[in-house]
Short mmCIF file of C-alpha atoms in Angstrom, two decimals:
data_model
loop_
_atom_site.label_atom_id
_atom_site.label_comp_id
_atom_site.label_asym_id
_atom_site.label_seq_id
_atom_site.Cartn_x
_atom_site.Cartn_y
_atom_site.Cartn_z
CA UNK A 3 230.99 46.37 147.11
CA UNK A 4 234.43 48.58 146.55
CA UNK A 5 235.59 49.85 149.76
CA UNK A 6 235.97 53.66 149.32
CA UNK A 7 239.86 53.33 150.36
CA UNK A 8 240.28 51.64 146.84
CA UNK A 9 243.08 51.33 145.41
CA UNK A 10 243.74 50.22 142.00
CA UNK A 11 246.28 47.18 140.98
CA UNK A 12 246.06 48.00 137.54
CA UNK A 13 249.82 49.97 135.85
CA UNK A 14 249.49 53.57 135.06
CA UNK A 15 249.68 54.46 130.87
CA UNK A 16 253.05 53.47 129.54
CA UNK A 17 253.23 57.25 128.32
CA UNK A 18 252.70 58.65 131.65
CA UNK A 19 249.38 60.76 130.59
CA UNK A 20 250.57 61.88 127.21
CA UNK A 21 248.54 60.88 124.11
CA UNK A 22 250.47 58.26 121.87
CA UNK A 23 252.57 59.55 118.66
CA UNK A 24 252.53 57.25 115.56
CA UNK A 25 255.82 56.04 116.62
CA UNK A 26 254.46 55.00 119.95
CA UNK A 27 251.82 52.95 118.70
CA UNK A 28 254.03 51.49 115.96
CA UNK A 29 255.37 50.12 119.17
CA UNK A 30 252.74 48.11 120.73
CA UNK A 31 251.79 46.15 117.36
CA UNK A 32 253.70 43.14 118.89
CA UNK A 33 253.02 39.60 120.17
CA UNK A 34 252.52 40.62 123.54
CA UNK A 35 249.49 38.16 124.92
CA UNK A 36 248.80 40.15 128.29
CA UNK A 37 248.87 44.28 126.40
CA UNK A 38 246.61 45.86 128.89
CA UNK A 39 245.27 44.94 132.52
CA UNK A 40 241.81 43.94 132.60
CA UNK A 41 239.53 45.64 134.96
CA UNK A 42 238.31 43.29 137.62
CA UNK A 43 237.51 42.98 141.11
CA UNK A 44 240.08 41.22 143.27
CA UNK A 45 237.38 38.64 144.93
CA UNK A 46 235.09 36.69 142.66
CA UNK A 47 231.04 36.89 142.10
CA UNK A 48 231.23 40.63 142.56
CA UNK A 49 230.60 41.11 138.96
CA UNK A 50 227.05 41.93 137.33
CA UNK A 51 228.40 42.18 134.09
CA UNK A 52 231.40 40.98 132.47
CA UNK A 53 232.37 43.12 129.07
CA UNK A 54 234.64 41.39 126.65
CA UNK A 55 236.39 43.39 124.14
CA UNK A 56 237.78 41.17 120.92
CA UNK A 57 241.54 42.20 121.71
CA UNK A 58 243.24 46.06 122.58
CA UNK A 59 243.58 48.49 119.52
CA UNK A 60 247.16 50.17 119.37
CA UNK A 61 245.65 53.01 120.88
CA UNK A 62 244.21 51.24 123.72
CA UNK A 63 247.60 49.42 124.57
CA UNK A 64 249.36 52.37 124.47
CA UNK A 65 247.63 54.01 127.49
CA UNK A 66 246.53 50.77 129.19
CA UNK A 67 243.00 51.70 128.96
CA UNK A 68 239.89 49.99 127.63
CA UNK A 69 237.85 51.15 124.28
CA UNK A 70 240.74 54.42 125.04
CA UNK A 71 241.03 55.59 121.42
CA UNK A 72 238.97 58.45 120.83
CA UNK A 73 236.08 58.19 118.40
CA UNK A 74 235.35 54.61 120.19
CA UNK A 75 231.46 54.36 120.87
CA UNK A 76 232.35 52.25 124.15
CA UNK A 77 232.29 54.95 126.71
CA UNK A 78 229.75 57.36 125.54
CA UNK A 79 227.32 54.39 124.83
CA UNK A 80 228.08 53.28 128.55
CA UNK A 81 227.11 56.67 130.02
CA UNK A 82 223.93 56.97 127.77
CA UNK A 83 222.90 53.87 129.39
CA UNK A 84 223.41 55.51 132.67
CA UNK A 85 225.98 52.90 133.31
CA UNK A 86 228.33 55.70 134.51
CA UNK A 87 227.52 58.60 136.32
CA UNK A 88 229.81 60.67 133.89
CA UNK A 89 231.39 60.14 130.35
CA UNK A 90 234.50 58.22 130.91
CA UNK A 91 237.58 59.79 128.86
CA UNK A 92 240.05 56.98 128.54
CA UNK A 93 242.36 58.17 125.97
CA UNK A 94 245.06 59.28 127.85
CA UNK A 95 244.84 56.46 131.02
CA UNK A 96 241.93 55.02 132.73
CA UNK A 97 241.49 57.24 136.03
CA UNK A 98 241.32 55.05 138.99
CA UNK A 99 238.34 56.61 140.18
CA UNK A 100 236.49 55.62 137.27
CA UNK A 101 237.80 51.85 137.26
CA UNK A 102 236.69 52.36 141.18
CA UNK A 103 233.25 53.44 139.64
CA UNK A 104 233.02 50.59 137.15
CA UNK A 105 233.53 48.16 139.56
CA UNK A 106 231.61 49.30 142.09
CA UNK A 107 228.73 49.02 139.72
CA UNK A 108 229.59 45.41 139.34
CA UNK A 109 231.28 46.00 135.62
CA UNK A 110 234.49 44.47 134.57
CA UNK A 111 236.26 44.72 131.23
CA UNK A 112 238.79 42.02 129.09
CA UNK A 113 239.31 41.09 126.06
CA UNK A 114 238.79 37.56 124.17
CA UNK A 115 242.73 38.22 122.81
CA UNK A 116 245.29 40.10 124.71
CA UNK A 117 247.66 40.99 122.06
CA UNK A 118 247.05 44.42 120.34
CA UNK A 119 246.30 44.71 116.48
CA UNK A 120 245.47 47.93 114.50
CA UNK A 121 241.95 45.93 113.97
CA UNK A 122 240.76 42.95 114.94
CA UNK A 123 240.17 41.68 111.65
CA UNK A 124 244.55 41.01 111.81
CA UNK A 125 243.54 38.05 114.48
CA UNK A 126 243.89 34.40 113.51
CA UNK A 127 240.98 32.32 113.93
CA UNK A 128 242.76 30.23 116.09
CA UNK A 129 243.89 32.87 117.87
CA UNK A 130 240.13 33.56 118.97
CA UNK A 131 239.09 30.19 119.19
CA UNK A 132 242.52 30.03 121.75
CA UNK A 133 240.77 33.18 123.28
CA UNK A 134 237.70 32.03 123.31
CA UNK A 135 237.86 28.68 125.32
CA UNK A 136 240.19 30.79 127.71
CA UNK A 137 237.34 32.87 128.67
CA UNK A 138 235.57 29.92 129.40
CA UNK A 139 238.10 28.94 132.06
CA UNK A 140 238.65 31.60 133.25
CA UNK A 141 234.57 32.27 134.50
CA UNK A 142 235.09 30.21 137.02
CA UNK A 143 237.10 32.61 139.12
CA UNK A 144 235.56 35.65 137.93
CA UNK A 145 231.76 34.17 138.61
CA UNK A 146 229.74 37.37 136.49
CA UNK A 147 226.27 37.06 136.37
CA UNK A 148 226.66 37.90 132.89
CA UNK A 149 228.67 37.94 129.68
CA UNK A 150 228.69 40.57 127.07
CA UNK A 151 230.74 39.97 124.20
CA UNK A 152 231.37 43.18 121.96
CA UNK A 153 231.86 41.86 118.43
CA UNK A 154 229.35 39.15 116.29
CA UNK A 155 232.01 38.32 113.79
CA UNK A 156 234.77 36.96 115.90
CA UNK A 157 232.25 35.96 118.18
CA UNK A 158 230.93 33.44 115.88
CA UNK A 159 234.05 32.59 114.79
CA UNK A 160 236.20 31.40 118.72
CA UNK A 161 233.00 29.80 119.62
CA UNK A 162 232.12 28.04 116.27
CA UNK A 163 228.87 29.64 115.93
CA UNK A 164 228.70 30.77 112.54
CA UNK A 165 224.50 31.62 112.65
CA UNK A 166 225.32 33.29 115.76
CA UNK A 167 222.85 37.04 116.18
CA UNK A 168 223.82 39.51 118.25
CA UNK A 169 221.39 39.42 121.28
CA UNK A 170 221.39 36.73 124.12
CA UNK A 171 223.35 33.71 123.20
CA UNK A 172 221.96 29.92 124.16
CA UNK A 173 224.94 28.87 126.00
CA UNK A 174 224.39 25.17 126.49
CA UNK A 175 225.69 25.62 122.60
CA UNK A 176 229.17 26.30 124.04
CA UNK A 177 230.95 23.72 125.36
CA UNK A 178 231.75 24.32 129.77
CA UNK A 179 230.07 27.60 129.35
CA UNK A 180 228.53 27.87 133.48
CA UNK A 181 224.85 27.31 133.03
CA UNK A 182 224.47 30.34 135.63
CA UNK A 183 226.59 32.77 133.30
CA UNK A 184 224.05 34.67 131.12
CA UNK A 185 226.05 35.56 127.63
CA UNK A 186 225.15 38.11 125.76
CA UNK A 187 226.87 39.41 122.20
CA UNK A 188 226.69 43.12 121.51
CA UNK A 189 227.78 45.26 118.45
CA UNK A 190 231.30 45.99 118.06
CA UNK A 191 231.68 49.38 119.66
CA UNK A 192 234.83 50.83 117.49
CA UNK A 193 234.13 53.88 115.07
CA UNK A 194 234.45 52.01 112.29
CA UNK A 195 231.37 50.37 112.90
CA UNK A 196 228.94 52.43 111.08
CA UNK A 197 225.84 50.38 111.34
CA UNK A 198 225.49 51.38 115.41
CA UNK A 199 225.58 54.78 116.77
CA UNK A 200 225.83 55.51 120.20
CA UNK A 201 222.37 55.64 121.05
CA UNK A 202 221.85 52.08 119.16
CA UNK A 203 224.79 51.34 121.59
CA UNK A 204 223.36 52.83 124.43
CA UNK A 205 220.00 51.09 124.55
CA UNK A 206 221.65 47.58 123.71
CA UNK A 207 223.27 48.02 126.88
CA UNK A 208 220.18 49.08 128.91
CA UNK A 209 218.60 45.79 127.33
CA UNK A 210 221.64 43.86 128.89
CA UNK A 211 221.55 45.13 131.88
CA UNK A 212 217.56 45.34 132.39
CA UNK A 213 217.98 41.27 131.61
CA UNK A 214 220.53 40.64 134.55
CA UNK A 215 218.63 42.54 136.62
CA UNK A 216 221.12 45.11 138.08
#
């Protein structure tokens, strides 16, 4: 559990609060592997769910925030779910009482990239498959119950699984995926995904977490 006295480790919004300019986002379209601080619990196995973006938008990496730019199906999807007890407005910051909230609930957020691209369709494959296999490593310290990847295309793509579905993933397909680590791929969550609406969203993620039984 999060101790009420919480207190986050995560840095504040680069623009102190203030929503990003053109210029300012100009400015995070660099190389920069680490562009926003995940959201995770300091001691392992306290996650239920693991979310894994494909890499931070501009937007996002601008105000060090997950899903942040506005029109993003993420939070209001979450919410629906009744996976937060409010909708979550990250565009200007995450507020540490929500990334108290989120983890609290047993919900962390990263990303299979860290470096920020207008869309994710501007990463390499080998930048996912790099991504990819660092996830892998990297759920040995984290210990989720679960794994939802948002995104089927570059899914498929940094784990070689090009029949991939979105749904629950057979994960003795992935080479040192834990066999105690459920993995799960969900729709892409970004407003330019026109194919899922938030309540599509929404109920995917009440599937999810009905299936780890949360």
């Amino acid at each position: 559990m999060i101790e009420e006295s919480f207190i986050s480790t995560r840095r504040p919004s680069p623009l102190g609060g203030r929503k990003p300019t053109k210029d300012d986002l100009a400015k995070f379209a660099n190389d920069d592997p680490d562009a926003i601080d995940d959201v995770l619990p300091r001691r392992p196995g306290e996650l239920s769910m693991l979310i894994v973006g494909i890499n931070p938008g501009l937007w996002t990496a601008a105000v060090n925030a997950p899903f942040a730019r506005p029109g993003n199906r993420f939070w209001p999807s979450l919410h629906q779910a009744g996976l937060t007890d409010h909708l979550v407005d990250a565009s200007l910051g995450l507020a540490v009482e929500d990334e108290a909230q989120l983890l609290a609930r047993g919900i962390g957020i990263t990303n299979l990239v860290g470096r920020a691209t207008a869309r994710a369709d501007e990463l390499g494959k080998q930048e996912l498959r790099e991504g990819a296999a660092k996830l892998v490593l990297r759920l040995a310290d984290i210990r989720p119950r679960a794994v939802a990847v948002a995104g089927i295309t570059s899914f498929r793509i940094g784990y070689s699984q090009p029949q991939a579905h979105l749904g629950e993933q057979d994960t003795s397909l992935i080479d040192g995926w834990p066999e105690d680590i459920a993995l799960h791929v969900v729709p892409q969550p970004s407003g330019l995904n026109a194919h899922y609406q938030v309540p599509d969203l929404a109920r995917i993620w009440c599937g999810v977490w009905e299936s780890i039984g949360s």
